[in-house]
Coordinates of C-alpha atoms in Angstrom, one line a residue:
Chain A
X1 CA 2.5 31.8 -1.0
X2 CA 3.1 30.4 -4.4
X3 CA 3.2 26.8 -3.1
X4 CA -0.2 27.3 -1.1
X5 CA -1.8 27.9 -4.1
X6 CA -0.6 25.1 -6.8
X7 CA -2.6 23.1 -8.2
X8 CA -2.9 19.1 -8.0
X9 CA -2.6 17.7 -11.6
X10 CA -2.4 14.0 -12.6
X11 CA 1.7 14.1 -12.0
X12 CA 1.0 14.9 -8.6
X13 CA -1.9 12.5 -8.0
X14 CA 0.0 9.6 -9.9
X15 CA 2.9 10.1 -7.6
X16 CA 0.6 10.0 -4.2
X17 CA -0.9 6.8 -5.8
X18 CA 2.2 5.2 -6.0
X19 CA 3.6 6.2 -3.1
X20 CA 0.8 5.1 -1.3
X21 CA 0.9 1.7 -2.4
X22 CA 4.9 1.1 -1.9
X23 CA 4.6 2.2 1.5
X24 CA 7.8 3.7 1.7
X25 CA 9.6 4.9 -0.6
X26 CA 13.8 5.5 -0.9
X27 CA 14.8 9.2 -1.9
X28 CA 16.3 8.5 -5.3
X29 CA 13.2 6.5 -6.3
X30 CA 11.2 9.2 -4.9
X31 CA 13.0 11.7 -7.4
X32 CA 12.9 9.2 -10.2
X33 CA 9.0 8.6 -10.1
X34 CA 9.0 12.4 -9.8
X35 CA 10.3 12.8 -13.3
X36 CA 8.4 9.6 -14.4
X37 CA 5.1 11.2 -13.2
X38 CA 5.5 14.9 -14.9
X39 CA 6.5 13.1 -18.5
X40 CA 3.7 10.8 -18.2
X41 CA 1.1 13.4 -17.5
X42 CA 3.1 15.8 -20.0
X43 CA 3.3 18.1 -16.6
X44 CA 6.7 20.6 -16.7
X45 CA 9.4 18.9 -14.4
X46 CA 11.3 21.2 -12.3
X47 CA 14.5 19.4 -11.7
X48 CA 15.2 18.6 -7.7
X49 CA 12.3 20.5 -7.2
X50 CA 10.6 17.1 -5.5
X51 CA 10.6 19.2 -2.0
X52 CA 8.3 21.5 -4.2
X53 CA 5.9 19.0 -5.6
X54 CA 5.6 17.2 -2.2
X55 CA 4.2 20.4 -0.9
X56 CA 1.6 21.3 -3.1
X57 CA 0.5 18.0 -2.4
X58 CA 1.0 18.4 0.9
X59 CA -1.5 21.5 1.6
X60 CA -4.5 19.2 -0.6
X61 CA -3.6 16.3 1.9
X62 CA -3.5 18.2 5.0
X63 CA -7.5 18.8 5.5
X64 CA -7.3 15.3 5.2
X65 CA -4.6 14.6 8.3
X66 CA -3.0 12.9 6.1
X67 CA 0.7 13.6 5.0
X68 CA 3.8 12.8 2.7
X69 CA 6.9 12.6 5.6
X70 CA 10.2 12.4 5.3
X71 CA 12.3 10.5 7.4
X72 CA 15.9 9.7 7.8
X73 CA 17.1 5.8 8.4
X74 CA 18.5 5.4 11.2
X75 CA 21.2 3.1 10.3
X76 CA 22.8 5.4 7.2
X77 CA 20.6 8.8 7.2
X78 CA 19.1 8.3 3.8
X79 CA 16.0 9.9 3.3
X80 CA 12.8 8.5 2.5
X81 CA 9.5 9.6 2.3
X82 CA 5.8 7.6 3.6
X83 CA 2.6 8.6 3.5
X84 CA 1.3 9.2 7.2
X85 CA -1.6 9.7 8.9
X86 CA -1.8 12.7 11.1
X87 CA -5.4 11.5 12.9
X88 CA -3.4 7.9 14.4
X89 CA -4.5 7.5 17.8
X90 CA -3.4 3.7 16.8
X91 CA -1.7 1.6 14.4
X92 CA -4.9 1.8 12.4
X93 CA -2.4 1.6 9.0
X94 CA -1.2 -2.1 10.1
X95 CA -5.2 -2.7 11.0
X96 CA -6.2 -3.2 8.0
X97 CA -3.7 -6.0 6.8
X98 CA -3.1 -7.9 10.0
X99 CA -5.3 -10.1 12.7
X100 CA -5.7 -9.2 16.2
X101 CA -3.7 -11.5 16.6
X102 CA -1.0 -10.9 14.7
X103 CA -1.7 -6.7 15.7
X104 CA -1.2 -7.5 19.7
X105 CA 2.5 -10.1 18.9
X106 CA 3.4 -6.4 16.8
X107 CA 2.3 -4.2 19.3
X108 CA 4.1 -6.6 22.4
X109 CA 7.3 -6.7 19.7
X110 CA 7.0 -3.0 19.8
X111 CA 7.0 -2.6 23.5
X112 CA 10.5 -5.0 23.7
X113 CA 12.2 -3.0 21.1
X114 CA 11.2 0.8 22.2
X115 CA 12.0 0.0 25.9
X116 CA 15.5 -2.1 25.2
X117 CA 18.9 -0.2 25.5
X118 CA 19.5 -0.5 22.0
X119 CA 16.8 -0.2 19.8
X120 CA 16.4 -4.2 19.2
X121 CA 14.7 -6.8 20.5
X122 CA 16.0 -10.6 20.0
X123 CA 13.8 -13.1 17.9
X124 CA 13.9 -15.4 21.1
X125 CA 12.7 -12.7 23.4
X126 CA 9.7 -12.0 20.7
X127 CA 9.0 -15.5 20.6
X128 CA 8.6 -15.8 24.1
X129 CA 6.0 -13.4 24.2
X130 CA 3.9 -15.5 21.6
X131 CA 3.3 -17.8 24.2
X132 CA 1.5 -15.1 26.5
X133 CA -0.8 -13.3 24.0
X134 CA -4.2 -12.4 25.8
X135 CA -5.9 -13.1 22.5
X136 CA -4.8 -16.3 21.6
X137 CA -1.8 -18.1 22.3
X138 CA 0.7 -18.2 19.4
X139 CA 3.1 -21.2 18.2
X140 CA 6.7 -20.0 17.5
X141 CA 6.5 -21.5 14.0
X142 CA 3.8 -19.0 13.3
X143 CA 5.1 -16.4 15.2
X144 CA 8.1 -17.2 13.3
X145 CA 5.8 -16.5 9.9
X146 CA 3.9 -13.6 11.3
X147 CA 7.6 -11.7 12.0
X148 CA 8.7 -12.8 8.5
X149 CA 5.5 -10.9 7.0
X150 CA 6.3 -7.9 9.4
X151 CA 10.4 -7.8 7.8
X152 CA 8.3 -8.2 4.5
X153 CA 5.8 -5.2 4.4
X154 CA 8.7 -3.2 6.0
X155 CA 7.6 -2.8 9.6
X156 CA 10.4 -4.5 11.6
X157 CA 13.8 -4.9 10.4
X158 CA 16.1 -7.8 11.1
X159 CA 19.7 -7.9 11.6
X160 CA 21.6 -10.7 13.0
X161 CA 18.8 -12.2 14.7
X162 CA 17.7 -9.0 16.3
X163 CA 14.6 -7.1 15.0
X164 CA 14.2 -3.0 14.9
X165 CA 11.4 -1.0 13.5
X166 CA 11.9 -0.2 10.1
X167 CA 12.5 3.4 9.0
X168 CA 8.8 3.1 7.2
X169 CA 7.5 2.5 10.9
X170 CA 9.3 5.3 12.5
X171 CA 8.3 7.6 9.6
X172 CA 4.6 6.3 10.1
X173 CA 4.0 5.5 13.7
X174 CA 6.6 8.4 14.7
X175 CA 3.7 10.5 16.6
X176 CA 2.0 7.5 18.4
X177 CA 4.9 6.4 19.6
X178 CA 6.3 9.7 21.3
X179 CA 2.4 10.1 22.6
X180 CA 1.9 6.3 23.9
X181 CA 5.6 5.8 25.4
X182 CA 6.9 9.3 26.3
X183 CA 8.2 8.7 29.6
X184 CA 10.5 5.5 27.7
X185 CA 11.0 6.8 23.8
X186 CA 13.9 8.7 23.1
X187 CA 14.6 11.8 21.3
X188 CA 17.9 12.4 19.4
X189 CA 19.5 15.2 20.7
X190 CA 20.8 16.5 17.5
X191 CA 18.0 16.6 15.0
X192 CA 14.7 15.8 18.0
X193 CA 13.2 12.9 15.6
X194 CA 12.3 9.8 17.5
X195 CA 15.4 7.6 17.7
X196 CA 14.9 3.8 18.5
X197 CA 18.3 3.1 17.5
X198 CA 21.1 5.2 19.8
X199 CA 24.3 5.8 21.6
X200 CA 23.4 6.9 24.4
X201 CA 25.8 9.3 26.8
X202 CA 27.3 7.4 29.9
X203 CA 27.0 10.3 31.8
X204 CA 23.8 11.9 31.8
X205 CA 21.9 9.8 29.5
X206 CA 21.0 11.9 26.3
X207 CA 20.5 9.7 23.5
X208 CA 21.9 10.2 19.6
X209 CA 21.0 9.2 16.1
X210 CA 24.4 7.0 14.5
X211 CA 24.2 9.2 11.8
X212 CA 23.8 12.5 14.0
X213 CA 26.2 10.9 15.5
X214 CA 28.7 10.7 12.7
X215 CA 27.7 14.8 11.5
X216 CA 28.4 15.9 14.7
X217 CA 31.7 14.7 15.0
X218 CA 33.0 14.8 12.0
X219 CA 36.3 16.8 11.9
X220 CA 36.1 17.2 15.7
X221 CA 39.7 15.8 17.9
X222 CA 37.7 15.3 20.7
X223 CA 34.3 13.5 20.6
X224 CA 32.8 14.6 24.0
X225 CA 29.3 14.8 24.5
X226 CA 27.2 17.6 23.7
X227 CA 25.1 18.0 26.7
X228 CA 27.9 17.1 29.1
X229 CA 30.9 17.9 27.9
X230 CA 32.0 14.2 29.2
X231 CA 33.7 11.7 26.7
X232 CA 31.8 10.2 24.4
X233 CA 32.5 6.4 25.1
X234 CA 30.7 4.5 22.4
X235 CA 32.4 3.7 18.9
X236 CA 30.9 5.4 16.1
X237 CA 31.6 2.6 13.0
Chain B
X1 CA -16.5 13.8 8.4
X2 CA -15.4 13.9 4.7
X3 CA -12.2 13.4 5.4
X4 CA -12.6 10.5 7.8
X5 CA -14.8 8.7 4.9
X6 CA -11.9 9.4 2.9
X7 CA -9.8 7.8 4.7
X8 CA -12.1 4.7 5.3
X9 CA -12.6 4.5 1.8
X10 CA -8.9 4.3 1.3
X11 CA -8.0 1.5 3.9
X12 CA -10.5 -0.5 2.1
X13 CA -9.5 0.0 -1.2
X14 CA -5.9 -0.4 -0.4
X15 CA -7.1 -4.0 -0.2
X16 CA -9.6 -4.2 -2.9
X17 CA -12.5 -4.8 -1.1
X18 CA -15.5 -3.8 -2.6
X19 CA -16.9 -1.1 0.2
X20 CA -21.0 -1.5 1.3
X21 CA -22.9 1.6 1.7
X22 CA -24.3 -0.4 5.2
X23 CA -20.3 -0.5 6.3
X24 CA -19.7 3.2 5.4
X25 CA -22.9 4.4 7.0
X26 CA -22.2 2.3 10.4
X27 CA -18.5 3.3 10.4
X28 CA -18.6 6.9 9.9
X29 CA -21.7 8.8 8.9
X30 CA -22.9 7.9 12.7
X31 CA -24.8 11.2 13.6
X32 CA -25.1 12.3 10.3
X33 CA -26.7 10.5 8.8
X34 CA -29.2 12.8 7.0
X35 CA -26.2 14.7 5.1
X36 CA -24.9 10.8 4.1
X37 CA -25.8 11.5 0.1
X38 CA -23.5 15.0 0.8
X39 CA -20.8 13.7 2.6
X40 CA -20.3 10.8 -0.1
X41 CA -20.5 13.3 -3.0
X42 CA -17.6 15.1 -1.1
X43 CA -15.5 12.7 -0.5
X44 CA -15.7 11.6 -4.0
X45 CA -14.8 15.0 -4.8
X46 CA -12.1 14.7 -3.0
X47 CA -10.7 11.2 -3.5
X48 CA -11.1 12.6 -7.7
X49 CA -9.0 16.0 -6.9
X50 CA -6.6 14.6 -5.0
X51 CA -6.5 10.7 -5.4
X52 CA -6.9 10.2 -9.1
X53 CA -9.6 8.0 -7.5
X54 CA -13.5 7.4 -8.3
X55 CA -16.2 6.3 -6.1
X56 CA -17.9 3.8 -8.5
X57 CA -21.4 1.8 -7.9
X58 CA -20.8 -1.3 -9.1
X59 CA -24.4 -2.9 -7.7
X60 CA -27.2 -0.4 -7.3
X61 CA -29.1 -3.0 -5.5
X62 CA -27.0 -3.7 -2.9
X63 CA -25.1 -0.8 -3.0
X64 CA -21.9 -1.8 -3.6
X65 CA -19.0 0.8 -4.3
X66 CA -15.1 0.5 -5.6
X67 CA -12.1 2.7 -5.8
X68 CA -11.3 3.0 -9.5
X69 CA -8.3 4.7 -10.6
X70 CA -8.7 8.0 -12.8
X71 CA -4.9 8.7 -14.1
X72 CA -5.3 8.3 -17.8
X73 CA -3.1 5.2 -18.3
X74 CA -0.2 5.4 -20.3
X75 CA 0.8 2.9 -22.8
X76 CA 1.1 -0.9 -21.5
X77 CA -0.1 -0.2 -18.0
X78 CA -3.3 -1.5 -18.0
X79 CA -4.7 -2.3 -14.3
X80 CA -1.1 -1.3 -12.8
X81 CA -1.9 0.4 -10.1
X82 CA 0.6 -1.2 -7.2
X83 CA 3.4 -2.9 -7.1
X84 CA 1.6 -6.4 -8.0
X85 CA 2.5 -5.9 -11.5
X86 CA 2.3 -9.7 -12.2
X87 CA -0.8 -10.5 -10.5
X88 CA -2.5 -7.9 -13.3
X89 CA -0.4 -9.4 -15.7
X90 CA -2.4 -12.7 -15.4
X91 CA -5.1 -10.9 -15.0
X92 CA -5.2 -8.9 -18.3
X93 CA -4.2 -12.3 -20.2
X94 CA -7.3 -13.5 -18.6
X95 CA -9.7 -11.2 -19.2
X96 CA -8.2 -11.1 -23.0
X97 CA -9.0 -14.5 -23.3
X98 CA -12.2 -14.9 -21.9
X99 CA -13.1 -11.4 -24.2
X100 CA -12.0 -13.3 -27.7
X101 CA -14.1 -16.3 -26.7
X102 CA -17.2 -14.0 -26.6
X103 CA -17.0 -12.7 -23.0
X104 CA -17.8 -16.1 -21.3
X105 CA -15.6 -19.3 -20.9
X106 CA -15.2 -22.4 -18.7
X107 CA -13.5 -23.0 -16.3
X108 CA -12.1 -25.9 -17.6
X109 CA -11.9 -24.1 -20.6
X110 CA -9.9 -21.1 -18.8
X111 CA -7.3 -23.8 -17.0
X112 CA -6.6 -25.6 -20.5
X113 CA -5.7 -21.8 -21.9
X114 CA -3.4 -20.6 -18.6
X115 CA -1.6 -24.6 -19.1
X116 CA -0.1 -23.6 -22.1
X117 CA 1.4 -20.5 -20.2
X118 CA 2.7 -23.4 -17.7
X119 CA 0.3 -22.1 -14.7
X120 CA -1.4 -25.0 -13.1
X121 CA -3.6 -25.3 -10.6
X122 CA -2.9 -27.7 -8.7
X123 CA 0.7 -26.5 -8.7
X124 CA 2.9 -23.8 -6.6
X125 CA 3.3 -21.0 -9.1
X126 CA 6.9 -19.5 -7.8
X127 CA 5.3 -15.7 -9.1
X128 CA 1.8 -16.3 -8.3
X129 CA 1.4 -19.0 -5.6
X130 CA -1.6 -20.8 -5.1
X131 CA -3.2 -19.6 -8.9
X132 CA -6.4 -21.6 -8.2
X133 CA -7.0 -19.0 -5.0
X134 CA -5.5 -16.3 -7.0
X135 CA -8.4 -17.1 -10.0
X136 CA -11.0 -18.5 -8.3
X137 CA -11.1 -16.2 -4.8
X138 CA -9.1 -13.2 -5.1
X139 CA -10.0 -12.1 -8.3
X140 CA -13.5 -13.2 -7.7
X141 CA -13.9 -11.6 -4.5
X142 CA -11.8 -8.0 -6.0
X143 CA -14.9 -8.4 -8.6
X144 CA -12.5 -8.7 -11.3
X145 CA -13.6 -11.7 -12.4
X146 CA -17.4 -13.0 -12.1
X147 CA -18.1 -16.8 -11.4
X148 CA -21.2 -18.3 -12.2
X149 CA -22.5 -22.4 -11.9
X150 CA -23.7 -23.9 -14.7
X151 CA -26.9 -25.5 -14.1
X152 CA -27.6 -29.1 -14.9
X153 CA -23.7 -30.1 -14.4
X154 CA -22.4 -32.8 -12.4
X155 CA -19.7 -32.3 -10.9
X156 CA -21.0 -29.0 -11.0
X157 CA -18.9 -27.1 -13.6
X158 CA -18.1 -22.5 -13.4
X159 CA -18.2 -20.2 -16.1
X160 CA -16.4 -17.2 -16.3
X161 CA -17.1 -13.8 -17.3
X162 CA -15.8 -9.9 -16.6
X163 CA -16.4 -8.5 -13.3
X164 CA -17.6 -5.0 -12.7
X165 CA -14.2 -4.2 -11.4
X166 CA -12.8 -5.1 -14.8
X167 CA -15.1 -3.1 -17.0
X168 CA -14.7 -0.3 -15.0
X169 CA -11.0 -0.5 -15.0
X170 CA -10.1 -1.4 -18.7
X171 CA -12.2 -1.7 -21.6
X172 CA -12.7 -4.6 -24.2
X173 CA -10.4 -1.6 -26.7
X174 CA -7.7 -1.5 -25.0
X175 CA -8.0 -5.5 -24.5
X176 CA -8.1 -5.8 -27.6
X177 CA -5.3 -3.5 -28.6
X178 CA -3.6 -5.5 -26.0
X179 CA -4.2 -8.8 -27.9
X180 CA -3.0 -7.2 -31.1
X181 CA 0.2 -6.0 -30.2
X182 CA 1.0 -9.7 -28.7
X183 CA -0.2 -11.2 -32.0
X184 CA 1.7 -8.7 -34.5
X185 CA -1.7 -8.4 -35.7
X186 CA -4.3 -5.6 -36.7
X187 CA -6.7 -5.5 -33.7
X188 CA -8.9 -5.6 -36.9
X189 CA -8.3 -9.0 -37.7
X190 CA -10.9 -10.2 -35.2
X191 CA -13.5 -8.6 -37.0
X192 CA -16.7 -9.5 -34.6
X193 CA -14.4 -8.4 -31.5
X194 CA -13.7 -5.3 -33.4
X195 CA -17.0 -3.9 -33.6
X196 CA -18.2 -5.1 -30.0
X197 CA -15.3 -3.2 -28.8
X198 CA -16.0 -0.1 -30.7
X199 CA -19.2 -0.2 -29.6
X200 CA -18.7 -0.5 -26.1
X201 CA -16.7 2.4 -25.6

C-alpha cells in the first residue's frame, strides 16, 4: 500500500502542528495550509490530494491513538478536520485548559444539550445548573464567562440564546459520547455519525442530519421518511 | 507506554508548561520505571518523527524539560508556533531589546522601551490584555523570559534576561537579523552584537 508506506516530512509535521494548535480546522483552510506546508518545506504538492497527506500522517499517528478526523457541521455539512484522541475514556482534551469546576458546568451543559429534543440547551436552563454544581456552587455572572470561553475555544455553539456542541466537539468527543450516553445519543440515519442536532421522524423516531436531510431529498416530490415510509413532517429550511 | 508519554507531553506543552521529570515519572512510567531513560528516548523519537517536536532539558538539576519546535523556520516566523502570533510578536521585540542592551536590562528599563510602542502596564492592552501579567508571569513562567532581583534595592527592583525557552527557540542571529531588517540596517552595524551572535551559533 503506497500510502502505508510514505514518509512523514517537515510539510506533513508542520501541518499536524498547526492543526493541533487551531483545534479545528475549516476544509478550505485545511487545503490552503496544505499547499502552504509543501512550499515551505520545498515538499512536491499534489493538488487536492489533502485526503492523501492526511493519511500518511494518519498511519504515524495511529500507534499513538491519536488521529486527524473529519467531520461534517451539522448546521451546513462543511467539512472540517480536528485532531482526536482515539484513547478518550474522558474529556481529557478540555482537562487540560479548564477547572473542575468549570469541566463538571461543561460536562452538566453537555448532559442538557445531548438529552434535549433538539440538540440545544437554553443559556437559562445552563445557568440554572450553576447553582447545583457538587464541586462548588457557581454565580451566573461567572457561569455567564465560563460559557463565553466554551463559544470561544469552539466547544459549544450559541445561536439565539441556545447553546449546541460545536462541530470541533462532535469531531473530538464523537466516541465518548456514543460510549457514555448510548441509550440517549442519536445516530443519523443517513450517514451513522453522531447527530446532536436532528429532525426526527414523528412516526417511529429515527433521527436525521439537516444536511442529510437536504441530500436525501433533494429532487424527490414526496419527502417521506426513509425508515417508515410516513411523511416527513418537519421543514427542511 | 511511549505513546501515553507522548501524549502527556503534548497536553503539557500545548500550554507551555515546562514538564518535571518527577511529574512524568508519577503520571506514566508507574510500573516501569526501570525502562524510564528508554521510554523517554522513545518518545522523543517519536515526538521528533512525527511532531517536529524536541524533548529539551532546560535544568539538569532539577530536571526540567520543554517541547521545542524542530520545523526549520521560514522567513519572519520566529517563535510562531500557534495562533498567538501577537503574543510572540511582543515577545521577539523583547528579547531583541534586552539582546542589544547586552542580554540584561531593567525592568524599569524594559517598561520605558515597550512605552514608546504605547504598551503600558498599568493599562488594558486591547491585543495583549493585562501586559504586566503577560511579561512578568506568563512569559516568565513559559521560561521565555528569566527574572532576577537585584540585591541591595529598595523597592526591590527586577532585571531581565533570556530564558532557556528563548535560547532554545531562536537564536541572538536571527534576533539580530530581526533587528536589522526593522532598522534598514546591516545587522553589521552593531558591531559587538555581531560577533556575540556569530559566536553563539
Amino acid at each position: 500500500n503506497a500510502v502505508m508506506a510514505a514518509q512523514m516530512t517537515d510539510a506533513h509535521r508542520r501541518f499536524l502542528q498547526v492543526l493541533m494548535s487551531n483545534g479545528i480546522t475549516e476544509g478550505s483552510e485545511a487545503r490552503k495550509l496544505h499547499q502552504h506546508c509543501c512550499e515551505t518545506d520545498k515538499v512536491y504538492y499534489a493538488q487536492d490530494k489533502l485526503d492523501d497527506f492526511i493519511s500518511t500522517i494518519n498511519s504515524h499517528l495511529q500507534p499513538l491513538f491519536m488521529q486527524i478526523r473529519k467531520g461534517l457541521s451539522e448546521d451546513d455539512g462543511t467539512a472540517h478536520y480536528a485532531v482526536v484522541n482515539l484513547a478518550e475514556t474522558e474529556v481529557t482534551k478540555m482537562a487540560s485548559d479548564y477547572t473542575e469546576i468549570e469541566l463538571e458546568l461543561f460536562r452538566k451543559t453537555m448532559d442538557l444539550i445531548i438529552v434535549s429534543e433538539n440538540g440545544f440547551a437554553s443559556s437559562t436552563d445552563i445557568l440554572n445548573l450553576a447553582d447545583q454544581l457538587k464541586t462548588k456552587k457557581m454565580k451566573k455572572k461567572e457561569a455567564e464567562q465560563v460559557l463565553k470561553g466554551f463559544v470561544e475555544d469552539k466547544w459549544l455553539s450559541e445561536k439565539n440564546g441556545e447553546y449546541t456542541l460545536h462541530t470541533r466537539c462532535i469531531i473530538e468527543m464523537e466516541q465518548y459520547i456514543l460510549s457514555n450516553y448510548q441509550d440517549v445519543a442519536r445516530k443519523c440515519n443517513i450517514c451513522h455519525s453522531l447527530a446532536i442536532q436532528s429532525q426526527v421522524c414523528e412516526s417511529c423516531g429515527i433521527g436525521m442530519h439537516l444536511p442529510c436531510v437536504r441530500k436525501y431529498f433533494r429532487g424527490q416530490t414526496e419527502r417521506r421518511c426513509p425508515k417508515c415510509n410516513e411523511f416527513w413532517s418537519c421543514d427542511t429550511p | 507506554q511511549v505513546s501515553e508519554l507522548v501524549q502527556f507531553l503534548l497536553v503539557k506543552d500545548q500550554k507551555k508548561i515546562p514538564i518535571k521529570r518527577a511529574d512524568m515519572l508519577k503520571n506514566i512510567i508507574r510500573e516501569y520505571r526501570d525502562a524510564y531513560s528508554e521510554i523517554v528516548k522513545r518518545a522523543d523519537r517519536t515526538l521528533q518523527a512525527v511532531f517536529g517536536l524536541q524533548l529539551v532539558e532546560i535544568d539538569t538539576k532539577r530536571h526540567i524539560y520543554i517541547l521545542i519546535n524542530n520545523l526549520p523556520r521560514p522567513e519572519g516566523q520566529h517563535l510562531c508556533r500557534d495562533k498567538e502570533k501577537e503574543k510572540m510578536g511582543l515577545l521577539l521585540v523583547i528579547l531583541s531589546f534586552i539582546f542589544m542592551k547586552g542580554n540584561s536590562v531593567k525592568d524599569s528599563a524594559l517598561w520605558e522601551f515597550l512605552h514608546l510602542l504605547r504598551v503600558y502596564p498599568g493599562k488594558q492592552h486591547s491585543v495583549f490584555g493585562d501586559v504586566r501579567k503577560l511579561v512578568t508571569e506568563e512569559f516568565v513562567r513559559q521560561k521565555y523570559l528569566e527574572t532576577t532581583a537585584i540585591p541591595l534595592t529598595d523597592p526591590p527592583e527586577f532585571k531581565y534576561q533570556w530564558g532557556p525557552r528563548a535560547e532554545k527557540e531562536t537564536s541572538k542571529k536571527d534576533v539580530l537579523n530581526f533587528v536589522a531588517k526593522m532598522q534598514s540596517k546591516d545587522p553589521t552595524f552593531w558591531a559587538s552584537q555581531y560577533s556575540e551572535a556569530e559566536a553563539n551559533k
